[in-house]
CSV table of C-alpha atoms in Angstrom, one decimal:
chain,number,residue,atom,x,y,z
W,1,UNK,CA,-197.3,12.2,-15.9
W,2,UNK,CA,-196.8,10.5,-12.2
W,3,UNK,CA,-196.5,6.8,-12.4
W,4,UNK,CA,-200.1,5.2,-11.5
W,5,UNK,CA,-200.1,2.8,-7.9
W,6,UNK,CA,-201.6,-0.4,-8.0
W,7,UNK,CA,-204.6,-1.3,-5.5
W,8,UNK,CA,-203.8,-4.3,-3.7
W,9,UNK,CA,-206.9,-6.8,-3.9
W,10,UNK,CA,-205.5,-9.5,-1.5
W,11,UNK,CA,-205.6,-10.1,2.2
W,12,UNK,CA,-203.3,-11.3,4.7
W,13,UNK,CA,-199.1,-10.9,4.8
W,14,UNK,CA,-198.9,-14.5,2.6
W,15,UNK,CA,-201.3,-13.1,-0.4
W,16,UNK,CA,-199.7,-9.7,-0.4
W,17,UNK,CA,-196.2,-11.3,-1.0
W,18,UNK,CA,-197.5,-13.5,-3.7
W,19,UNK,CA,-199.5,-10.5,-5.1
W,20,UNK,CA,-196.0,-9.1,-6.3
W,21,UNK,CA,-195.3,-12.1,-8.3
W,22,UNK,CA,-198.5,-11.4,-10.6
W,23,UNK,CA,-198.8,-7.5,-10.5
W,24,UNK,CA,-199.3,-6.8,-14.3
W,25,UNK,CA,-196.6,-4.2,-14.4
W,26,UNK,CA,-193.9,-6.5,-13.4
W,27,UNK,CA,-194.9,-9.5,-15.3
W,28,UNK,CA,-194.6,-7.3,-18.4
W,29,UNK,CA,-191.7,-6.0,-17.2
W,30,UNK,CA,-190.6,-9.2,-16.8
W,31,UNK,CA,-191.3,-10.1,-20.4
W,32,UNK,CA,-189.5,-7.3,-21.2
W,33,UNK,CA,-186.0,-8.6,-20.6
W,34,UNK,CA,-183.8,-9.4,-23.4
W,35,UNK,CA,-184.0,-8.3,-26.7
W,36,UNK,CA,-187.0,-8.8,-28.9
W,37,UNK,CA,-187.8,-7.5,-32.7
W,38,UNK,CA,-191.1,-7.2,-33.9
W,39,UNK,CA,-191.3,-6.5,-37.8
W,40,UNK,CA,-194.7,-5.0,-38.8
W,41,UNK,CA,-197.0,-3.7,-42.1
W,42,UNK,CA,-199.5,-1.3,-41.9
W,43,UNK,CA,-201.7,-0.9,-44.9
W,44,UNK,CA,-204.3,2.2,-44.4
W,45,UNK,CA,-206.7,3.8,-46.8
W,46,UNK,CA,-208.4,6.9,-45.8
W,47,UNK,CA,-210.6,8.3,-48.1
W,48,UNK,CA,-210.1,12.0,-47.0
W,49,UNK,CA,-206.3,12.8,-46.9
W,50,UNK,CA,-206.6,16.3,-46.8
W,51,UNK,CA,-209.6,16.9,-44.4
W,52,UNK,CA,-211.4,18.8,-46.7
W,53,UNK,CA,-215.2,19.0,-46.1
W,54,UNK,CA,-216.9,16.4,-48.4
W,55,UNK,CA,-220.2,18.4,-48.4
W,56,UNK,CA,-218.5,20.8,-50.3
W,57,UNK,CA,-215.3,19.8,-52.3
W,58,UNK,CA,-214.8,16.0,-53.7
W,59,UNK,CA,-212.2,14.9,-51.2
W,60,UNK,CA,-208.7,13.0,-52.2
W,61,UNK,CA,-208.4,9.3,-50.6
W,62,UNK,CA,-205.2,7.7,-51.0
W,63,UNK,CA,-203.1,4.8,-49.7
W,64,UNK,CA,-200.7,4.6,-46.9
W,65,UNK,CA,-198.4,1.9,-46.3
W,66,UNK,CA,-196.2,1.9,-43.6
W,67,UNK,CA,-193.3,-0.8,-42.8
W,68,UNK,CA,-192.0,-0.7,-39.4
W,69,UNK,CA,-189.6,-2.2,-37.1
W,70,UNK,CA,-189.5,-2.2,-33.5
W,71,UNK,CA,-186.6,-3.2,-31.2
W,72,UNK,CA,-186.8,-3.9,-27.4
W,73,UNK,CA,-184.4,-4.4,-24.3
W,74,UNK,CA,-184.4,-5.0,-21.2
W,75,UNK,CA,-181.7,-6.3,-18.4
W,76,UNK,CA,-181.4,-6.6,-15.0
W,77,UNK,CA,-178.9,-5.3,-13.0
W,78,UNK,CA,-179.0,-6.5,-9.1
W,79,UNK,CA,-182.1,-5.1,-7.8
W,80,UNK,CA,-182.7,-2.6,-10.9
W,81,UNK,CA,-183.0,-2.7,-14.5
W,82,UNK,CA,-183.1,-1.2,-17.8
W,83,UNK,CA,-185.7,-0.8,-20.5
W,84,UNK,CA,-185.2,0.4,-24.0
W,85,UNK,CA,-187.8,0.9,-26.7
W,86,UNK,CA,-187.6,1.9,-30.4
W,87,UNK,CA,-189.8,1.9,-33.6
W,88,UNK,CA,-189.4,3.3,-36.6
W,89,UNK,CA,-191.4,3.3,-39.7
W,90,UNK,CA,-192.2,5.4,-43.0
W,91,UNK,CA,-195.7,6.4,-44.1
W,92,UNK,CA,-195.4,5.8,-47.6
W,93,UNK,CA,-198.5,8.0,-49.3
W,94,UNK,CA,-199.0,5.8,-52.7
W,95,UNK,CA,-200.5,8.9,-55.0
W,96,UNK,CA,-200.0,11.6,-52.6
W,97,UNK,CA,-196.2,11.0,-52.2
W,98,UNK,CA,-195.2,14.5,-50.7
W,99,UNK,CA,-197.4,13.7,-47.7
W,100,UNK,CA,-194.8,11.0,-47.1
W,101,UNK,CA,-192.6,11.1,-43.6
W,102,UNK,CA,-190.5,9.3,-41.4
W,103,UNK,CA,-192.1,7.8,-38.3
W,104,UNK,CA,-189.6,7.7,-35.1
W,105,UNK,CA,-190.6,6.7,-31.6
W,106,UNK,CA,-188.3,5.7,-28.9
W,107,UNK,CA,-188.0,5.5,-25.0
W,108,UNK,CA,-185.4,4.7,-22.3
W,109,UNK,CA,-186.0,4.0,-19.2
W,110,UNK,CA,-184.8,3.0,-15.8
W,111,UNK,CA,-185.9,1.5,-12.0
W,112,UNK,CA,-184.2,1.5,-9.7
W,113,UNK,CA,-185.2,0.5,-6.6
W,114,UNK,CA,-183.9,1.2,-2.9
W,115,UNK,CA,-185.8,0.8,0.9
W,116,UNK,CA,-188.3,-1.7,1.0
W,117,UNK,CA,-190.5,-0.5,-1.4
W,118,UNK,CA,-189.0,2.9,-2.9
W,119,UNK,CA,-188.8,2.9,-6.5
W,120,UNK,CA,-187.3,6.0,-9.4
W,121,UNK,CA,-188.0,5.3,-12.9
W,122,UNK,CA,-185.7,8.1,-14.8
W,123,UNK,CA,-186.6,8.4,-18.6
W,124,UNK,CA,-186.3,9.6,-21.5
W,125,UNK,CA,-188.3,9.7,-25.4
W,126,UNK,CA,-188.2,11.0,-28.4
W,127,UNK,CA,-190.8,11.3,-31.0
W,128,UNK,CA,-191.4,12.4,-34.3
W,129,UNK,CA,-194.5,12.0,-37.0
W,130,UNK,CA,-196.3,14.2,-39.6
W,131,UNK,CA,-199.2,16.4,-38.1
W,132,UNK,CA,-202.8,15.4,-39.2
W,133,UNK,CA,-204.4,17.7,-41.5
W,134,UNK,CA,-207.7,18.3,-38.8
W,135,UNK,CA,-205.6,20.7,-37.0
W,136,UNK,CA,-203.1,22.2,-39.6
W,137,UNK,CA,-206.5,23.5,-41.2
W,138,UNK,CA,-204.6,24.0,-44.2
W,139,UNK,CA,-202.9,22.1,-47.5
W,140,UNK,CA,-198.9,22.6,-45.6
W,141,UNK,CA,-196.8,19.8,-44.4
W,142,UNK,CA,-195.7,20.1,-41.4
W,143,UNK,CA,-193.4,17.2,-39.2
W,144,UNK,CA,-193.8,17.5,-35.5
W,145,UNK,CA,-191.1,16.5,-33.0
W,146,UNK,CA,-191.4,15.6,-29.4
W,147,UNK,CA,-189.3,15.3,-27.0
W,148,UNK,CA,-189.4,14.2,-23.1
W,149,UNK,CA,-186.7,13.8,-19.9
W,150,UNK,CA,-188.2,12.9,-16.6
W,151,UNK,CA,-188.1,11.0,-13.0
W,152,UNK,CA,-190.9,9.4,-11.2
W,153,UNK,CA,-190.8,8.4,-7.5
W,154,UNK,CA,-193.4,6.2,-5.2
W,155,UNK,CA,-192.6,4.3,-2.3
W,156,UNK,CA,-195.8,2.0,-2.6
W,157,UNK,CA,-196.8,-0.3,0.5
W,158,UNK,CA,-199.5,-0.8,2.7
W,159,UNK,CA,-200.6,3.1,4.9
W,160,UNK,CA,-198.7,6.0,3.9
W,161,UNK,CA,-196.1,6.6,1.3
W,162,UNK,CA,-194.8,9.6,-0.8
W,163,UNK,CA,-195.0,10.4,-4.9
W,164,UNK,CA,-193.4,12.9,-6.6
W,165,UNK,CA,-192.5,13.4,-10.5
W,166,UNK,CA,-190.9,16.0,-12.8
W,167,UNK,CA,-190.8,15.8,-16.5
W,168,UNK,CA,-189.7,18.3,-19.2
W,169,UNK,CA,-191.2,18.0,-22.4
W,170,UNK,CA,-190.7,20.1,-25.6
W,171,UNK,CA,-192.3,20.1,-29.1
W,172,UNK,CA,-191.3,21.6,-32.7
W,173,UNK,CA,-192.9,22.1,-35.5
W,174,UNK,CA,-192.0,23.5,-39.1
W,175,UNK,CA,-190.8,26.8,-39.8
W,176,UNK,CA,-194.9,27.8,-40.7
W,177,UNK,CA,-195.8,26.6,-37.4
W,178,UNK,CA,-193.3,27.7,-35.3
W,179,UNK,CA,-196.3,29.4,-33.0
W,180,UNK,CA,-197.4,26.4,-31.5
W,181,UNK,CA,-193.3,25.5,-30.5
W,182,UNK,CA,-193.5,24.8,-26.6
W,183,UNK,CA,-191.6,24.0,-24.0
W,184,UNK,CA,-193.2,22.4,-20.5
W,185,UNK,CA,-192.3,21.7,-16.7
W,186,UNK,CA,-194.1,19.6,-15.1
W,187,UNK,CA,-193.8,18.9,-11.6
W,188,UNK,CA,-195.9,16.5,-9.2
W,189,UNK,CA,-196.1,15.9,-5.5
W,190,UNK,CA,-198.3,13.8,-3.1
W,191,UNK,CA,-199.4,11.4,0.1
W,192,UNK,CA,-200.8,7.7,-1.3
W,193,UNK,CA,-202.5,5.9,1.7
W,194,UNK,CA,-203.2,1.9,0.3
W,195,UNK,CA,-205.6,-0.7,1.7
W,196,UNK,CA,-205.5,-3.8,0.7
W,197,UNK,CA,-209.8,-3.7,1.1
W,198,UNK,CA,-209.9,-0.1,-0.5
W,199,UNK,CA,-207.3,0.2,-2.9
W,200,UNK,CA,-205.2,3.3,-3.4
W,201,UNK,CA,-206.1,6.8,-3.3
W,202,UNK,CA,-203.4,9.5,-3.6
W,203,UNK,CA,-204.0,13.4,-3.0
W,204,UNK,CA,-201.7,15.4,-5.1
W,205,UNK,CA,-200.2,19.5,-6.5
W,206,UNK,CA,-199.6,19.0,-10.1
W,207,UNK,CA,-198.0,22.4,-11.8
W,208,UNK,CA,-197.1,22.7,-15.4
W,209,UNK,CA,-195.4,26.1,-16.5
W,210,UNK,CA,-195.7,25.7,-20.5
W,211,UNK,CA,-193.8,28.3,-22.9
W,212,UNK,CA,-194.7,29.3,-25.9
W,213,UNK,CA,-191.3,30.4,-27.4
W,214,UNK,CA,-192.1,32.3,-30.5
W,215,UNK,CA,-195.2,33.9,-28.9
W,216,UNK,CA,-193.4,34.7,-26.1
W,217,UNK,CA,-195.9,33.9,-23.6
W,218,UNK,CA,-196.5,30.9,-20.5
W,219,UNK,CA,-199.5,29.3,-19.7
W,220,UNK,CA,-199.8,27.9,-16.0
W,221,UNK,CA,-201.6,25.3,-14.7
W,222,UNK,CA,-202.1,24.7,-10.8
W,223,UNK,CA,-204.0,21.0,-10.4
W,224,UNK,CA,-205.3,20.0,-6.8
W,225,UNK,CA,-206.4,16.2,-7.3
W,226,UNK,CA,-207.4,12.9,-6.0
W,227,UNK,CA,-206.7,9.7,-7.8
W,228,UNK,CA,-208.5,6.4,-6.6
W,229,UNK,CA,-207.5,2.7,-7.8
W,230,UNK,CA,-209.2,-0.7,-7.2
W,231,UNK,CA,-210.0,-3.5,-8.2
W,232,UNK,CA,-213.5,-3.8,-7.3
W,233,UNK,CA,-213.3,-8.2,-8.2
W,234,UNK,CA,-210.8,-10.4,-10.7
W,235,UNK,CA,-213.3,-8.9,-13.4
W,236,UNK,CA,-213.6,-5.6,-12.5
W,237,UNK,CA,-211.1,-2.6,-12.4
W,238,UNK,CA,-211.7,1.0,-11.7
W,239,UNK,CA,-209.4,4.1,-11.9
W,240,UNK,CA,-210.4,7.5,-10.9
W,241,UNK,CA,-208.7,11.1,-10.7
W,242,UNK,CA,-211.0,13.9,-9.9
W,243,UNK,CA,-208.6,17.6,-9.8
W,244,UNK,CA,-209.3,21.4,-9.5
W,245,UNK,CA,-208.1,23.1,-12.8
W,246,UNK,CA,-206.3,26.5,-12.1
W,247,UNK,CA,-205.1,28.1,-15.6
W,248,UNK,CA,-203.4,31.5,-16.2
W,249,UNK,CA,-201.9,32.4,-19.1
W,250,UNK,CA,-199.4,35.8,-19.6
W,251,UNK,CA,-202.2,36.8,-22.6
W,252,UNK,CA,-204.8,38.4,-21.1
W,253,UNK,CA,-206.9,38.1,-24.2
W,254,UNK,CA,-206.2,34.4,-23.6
W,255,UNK,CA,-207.5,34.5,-19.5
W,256,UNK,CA,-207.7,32.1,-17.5
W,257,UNK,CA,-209.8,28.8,-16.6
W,258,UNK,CA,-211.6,27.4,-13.2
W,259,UNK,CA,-213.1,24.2,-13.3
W,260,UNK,CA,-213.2,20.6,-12.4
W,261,UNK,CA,-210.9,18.3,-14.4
W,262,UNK,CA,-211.2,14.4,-14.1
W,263,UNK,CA,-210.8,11.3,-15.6
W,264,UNK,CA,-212.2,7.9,-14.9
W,265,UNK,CA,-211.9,4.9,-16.3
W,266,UNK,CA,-213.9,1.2,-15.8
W,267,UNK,CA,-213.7,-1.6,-17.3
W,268,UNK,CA,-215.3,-5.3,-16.6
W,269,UNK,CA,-215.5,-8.4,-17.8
W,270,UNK,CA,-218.1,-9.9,-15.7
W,271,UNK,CA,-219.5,-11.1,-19.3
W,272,UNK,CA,-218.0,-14.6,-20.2
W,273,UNK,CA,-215.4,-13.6,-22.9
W,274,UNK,CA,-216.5,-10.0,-23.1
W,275,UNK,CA,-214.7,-6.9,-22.0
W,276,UNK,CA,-216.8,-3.7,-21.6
W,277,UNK,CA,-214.6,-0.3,-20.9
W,278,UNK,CA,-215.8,3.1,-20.3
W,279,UNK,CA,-213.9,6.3,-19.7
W,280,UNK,CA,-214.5,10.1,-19.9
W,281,UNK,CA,-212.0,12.7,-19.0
W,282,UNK,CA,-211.5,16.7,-19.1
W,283,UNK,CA,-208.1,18.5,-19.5
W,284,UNK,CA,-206.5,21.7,-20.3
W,285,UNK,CA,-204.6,20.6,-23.5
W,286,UNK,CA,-201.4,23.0,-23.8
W,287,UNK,CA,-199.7,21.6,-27.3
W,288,UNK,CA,-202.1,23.1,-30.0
W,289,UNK,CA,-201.9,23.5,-33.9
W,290,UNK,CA,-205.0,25.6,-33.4
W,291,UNK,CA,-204.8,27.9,-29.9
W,292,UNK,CA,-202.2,30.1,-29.1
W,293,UNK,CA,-203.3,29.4,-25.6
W,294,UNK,CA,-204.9,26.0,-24.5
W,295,UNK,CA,-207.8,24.3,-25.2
W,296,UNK,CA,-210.2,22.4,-22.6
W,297,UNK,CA,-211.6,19.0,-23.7
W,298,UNK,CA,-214.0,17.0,-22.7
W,299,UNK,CA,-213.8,13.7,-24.2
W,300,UNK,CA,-215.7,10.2,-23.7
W,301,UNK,CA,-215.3,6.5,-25.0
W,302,UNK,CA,-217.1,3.0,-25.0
W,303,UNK,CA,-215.7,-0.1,-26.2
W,304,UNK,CA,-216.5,-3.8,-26.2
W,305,UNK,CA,-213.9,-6.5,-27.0
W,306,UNK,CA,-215.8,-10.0,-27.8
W,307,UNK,CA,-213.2,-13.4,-27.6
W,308,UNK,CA,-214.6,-15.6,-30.3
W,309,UNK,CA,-211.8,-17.7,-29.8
W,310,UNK,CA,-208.5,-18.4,-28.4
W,311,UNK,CA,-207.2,-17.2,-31.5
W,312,UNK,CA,-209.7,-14.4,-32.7
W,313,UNK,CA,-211.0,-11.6,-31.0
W,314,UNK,CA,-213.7,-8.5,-32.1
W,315,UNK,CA,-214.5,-5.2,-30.9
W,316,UNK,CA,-216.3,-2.4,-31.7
W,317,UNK,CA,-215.7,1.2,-29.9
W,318,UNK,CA,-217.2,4.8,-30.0
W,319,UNK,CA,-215.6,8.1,-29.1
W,320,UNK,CA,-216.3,12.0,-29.1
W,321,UNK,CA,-214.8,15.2,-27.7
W,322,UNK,CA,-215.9,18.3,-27.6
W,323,UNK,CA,-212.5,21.5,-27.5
W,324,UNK,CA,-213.0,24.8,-26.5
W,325,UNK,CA,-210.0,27.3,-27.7
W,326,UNK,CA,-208.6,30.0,-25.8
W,327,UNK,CA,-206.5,32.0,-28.1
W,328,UNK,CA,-205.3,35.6,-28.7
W,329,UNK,CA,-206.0,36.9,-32.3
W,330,UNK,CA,-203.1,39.3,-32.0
W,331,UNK,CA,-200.9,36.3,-31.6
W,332,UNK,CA,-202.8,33.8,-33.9
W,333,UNK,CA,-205.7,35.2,-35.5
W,334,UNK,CA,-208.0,31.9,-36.2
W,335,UNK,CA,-211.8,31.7,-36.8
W,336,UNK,CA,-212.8,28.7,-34.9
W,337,UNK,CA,-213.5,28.6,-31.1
W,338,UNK,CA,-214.7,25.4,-30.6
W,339,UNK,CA,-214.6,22.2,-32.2
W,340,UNK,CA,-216.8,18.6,-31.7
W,341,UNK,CA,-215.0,15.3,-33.1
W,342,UNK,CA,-216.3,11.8,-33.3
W,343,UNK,CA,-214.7,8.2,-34.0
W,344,UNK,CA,-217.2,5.1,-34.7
W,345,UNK,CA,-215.3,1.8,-35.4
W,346,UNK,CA,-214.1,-1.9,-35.3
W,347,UNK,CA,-211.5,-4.3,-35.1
W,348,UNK,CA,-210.8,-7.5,-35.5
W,349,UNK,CA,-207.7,-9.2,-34.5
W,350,UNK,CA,-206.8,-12.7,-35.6
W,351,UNK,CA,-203.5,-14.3,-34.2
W,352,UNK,CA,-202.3,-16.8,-36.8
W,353,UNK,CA,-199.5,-18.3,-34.6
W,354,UNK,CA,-197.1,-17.5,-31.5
W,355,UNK,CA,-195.3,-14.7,-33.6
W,356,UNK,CA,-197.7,-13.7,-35.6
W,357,UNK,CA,-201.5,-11.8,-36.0
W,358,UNK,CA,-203.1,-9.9,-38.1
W,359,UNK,CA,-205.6,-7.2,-37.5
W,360,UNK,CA,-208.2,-5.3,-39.3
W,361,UNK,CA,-209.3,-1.5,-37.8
W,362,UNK,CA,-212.2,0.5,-39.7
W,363,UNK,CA,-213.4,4.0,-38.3
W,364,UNK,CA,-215.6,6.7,-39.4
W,365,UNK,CA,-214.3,9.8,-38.1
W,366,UNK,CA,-216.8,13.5,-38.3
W,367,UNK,CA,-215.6,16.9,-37.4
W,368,UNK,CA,-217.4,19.9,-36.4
W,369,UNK,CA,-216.6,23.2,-35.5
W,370,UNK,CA,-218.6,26.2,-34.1
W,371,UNK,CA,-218.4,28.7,-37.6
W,372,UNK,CA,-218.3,25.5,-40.2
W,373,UNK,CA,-214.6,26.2,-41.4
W,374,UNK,CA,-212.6,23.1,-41.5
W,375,UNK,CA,-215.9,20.5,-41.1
W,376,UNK,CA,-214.7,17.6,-42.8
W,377,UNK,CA,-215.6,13.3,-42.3
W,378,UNK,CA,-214.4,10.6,-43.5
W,379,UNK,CA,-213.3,7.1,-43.2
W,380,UNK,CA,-209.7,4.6,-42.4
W,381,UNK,CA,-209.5,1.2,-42.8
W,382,UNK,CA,-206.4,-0.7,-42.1
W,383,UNK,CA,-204.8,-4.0,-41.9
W,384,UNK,CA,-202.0,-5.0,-40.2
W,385,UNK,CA,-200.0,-7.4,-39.7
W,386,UNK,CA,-196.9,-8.3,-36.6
W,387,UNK,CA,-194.6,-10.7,-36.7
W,388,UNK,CA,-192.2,-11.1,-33.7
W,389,UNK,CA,-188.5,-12.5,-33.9
């Protein structure tokens, strides 16, 4: 996805030079130089494994543990730098032991900067996990693989500046789900105008050509959007992208979608030690287990985080999404069109010292679909714990 510009809050030539020194993206960056380990233990017990619906059948719960270790790096070089990123971990199913995978996700990346304000970021990730039963719809393993190679270009500053970005991203499946194998292009284009009293809007073309290579058949989306940043005060943040949705898709049994996409995103803390967010969002979604086609979602979420303390900090959240499938049943014959998930939880993070914290994540989680194949709910708790070298 094209890299996100920051809105600049301050005025006057002095604030806007010391405005680079605390942007949030480059004081992580920043934190990001050197190398740093983080060893971490996830302990999860879901209580419906396989999905099943619980109305019907007794459902299998089971144990997860998952070890992990996570490596970082960054260095400077002149003007630019490097940043590299990788985790790996093993879900460990304690009954269930042939649910049991290899966890891989890494990332390299690079900025380098030229001009005034002109900045590239080149990158590249790989990805791999098991697939989660809700959308395999059926009692098969399968271990899904993702890959991605990509550039992203701004040349942020005060008026007028270009973006532009290209990324190609490909996913596998197993042998059995070889169907929903894809391979994507995505490319990006657009004029940013920034304000230090507005913030940052930036009109854009967005086009993604996305293969199906079994099926044999593309899906094509043509996006024509607007994407607003700003910081509205210190406490409040607000981030906006409103886009015409233009699908096609070689299937004609599949068609073709028009429709207004967005997503928007606020969050405040003008509550002493409270943080409120709130975000909705509709998308085509292209990488399926369920359509051979796409599926457009329309998803929402609230979430609090409370600060008891320095040290402490809980939070409850509540999410739901509603998927509409467009499909060809010559390709992929499949009974469900539509499906409506939702997420209730809590967390509650506790950092024990500078290295190390502990947290605690409990979520009910309910699916629904529009012919009552594959309903299933259930519930996750897990506790976890980081400790960084």
């Amino acid at each position: 996805m094209p890299a996100l510009v920051y809105a600049q809050v301050d005025d006057g030539q002095t604030e806007q030079k010391q405005r680079k020194v605390y942007d949030p993206a480059d004081e992580k960056r920043l934190k990001d130089y050197g190398l740093h380990l983080t060893a971490g233990l996830d302990l999860l017990y879901d209580d419906n494994v396989y999905r099943v619906d619980d109305r019907v059948e007794d459902p299998t719960g089971d144990l997860i543990v998952t070890p992990s270790l996570e490596a970082t790096f960054g260095k400077p070089i002149g003007r630019h730098d490097i940043l590299l990123r990788g985790k790996v971990g093993y879900d460990q199913f304690v009954s269930e032991s042939q649910r049991s995978k290899l966890r891989i996700d890494t990332e390299a990346k690079g900025n380098i900067r030229f001009g005034a304000t002109c900045l590239v970021t080149p990158y590249a990730s790989y990805r791999q996990q098991r697939a989660d039963y809700g959308d395999l719809n059926s009692a098969t393993e399968n271990l899904q693989k993702f890959s991605g190679l990509g550039a992203d270009f701004t040349c942020e500053r005060p008026g007028l500046f270009p973006v532009a970005s290209y990324s190609h991203d490909t996913t596998r499946n197993a042998d059995q789900f070889d169907y929903a194998d894809q391979t994507s292009d995505t490319f990006m284009g657009g004029v940013g105008y920034a304000m230090p009293s507005l913030g940052t809007l930036t009109a854009y073309y967005e086009r993604v050509n996305s293969k199906r290579d079994t099926l044999g058949i593309e899906n094509r989306i043509n996006s024509y959007g607007l994407r607003f940043r700003r910081s509205v005060s210190p406490l409040t943040q607000i981030d906006a992208d409103v886009r015409w949705l233009d699908v096609n898709s070689d299937s004609a049994t599949v068609g073709g979608y028009s429709g207004l996409g967005w997503n928007v995103k606020l969050s405040t803390s003008i509550v002493p030690r409270l943080k409120l967010t709130g975000e909705t969002e509709r998308a085509i979604i292209n990488d399926s287990l369920i359509a051979s086609g796409f599926a457009i979602e329309s998803r929402y979420r609230i979430g609090g985080e409370f600060s008891i303390s320095e040290l402490t900090a809980a939070g409850l959240y509540a999410e739901w999404d509603r998927r509409k499938f467009r499909q060809d049943a010559a390709l992929r014959p499949y009974s469900i069109t539509a499906d409506r998930n939702r997420r209730f939880g809590g967390t509650l993070t506790r950092k024990l010292s500078d290295r190390f914290d502990i947290t605690l994540d409990a979520q009910h989680y309910t699916r629904r679909t529009d012919t009552s194949v594959s309903n299933y709910s259930g519930t996750q708790v897990t506790l976890g714990a980081a400790l960084r070298f």
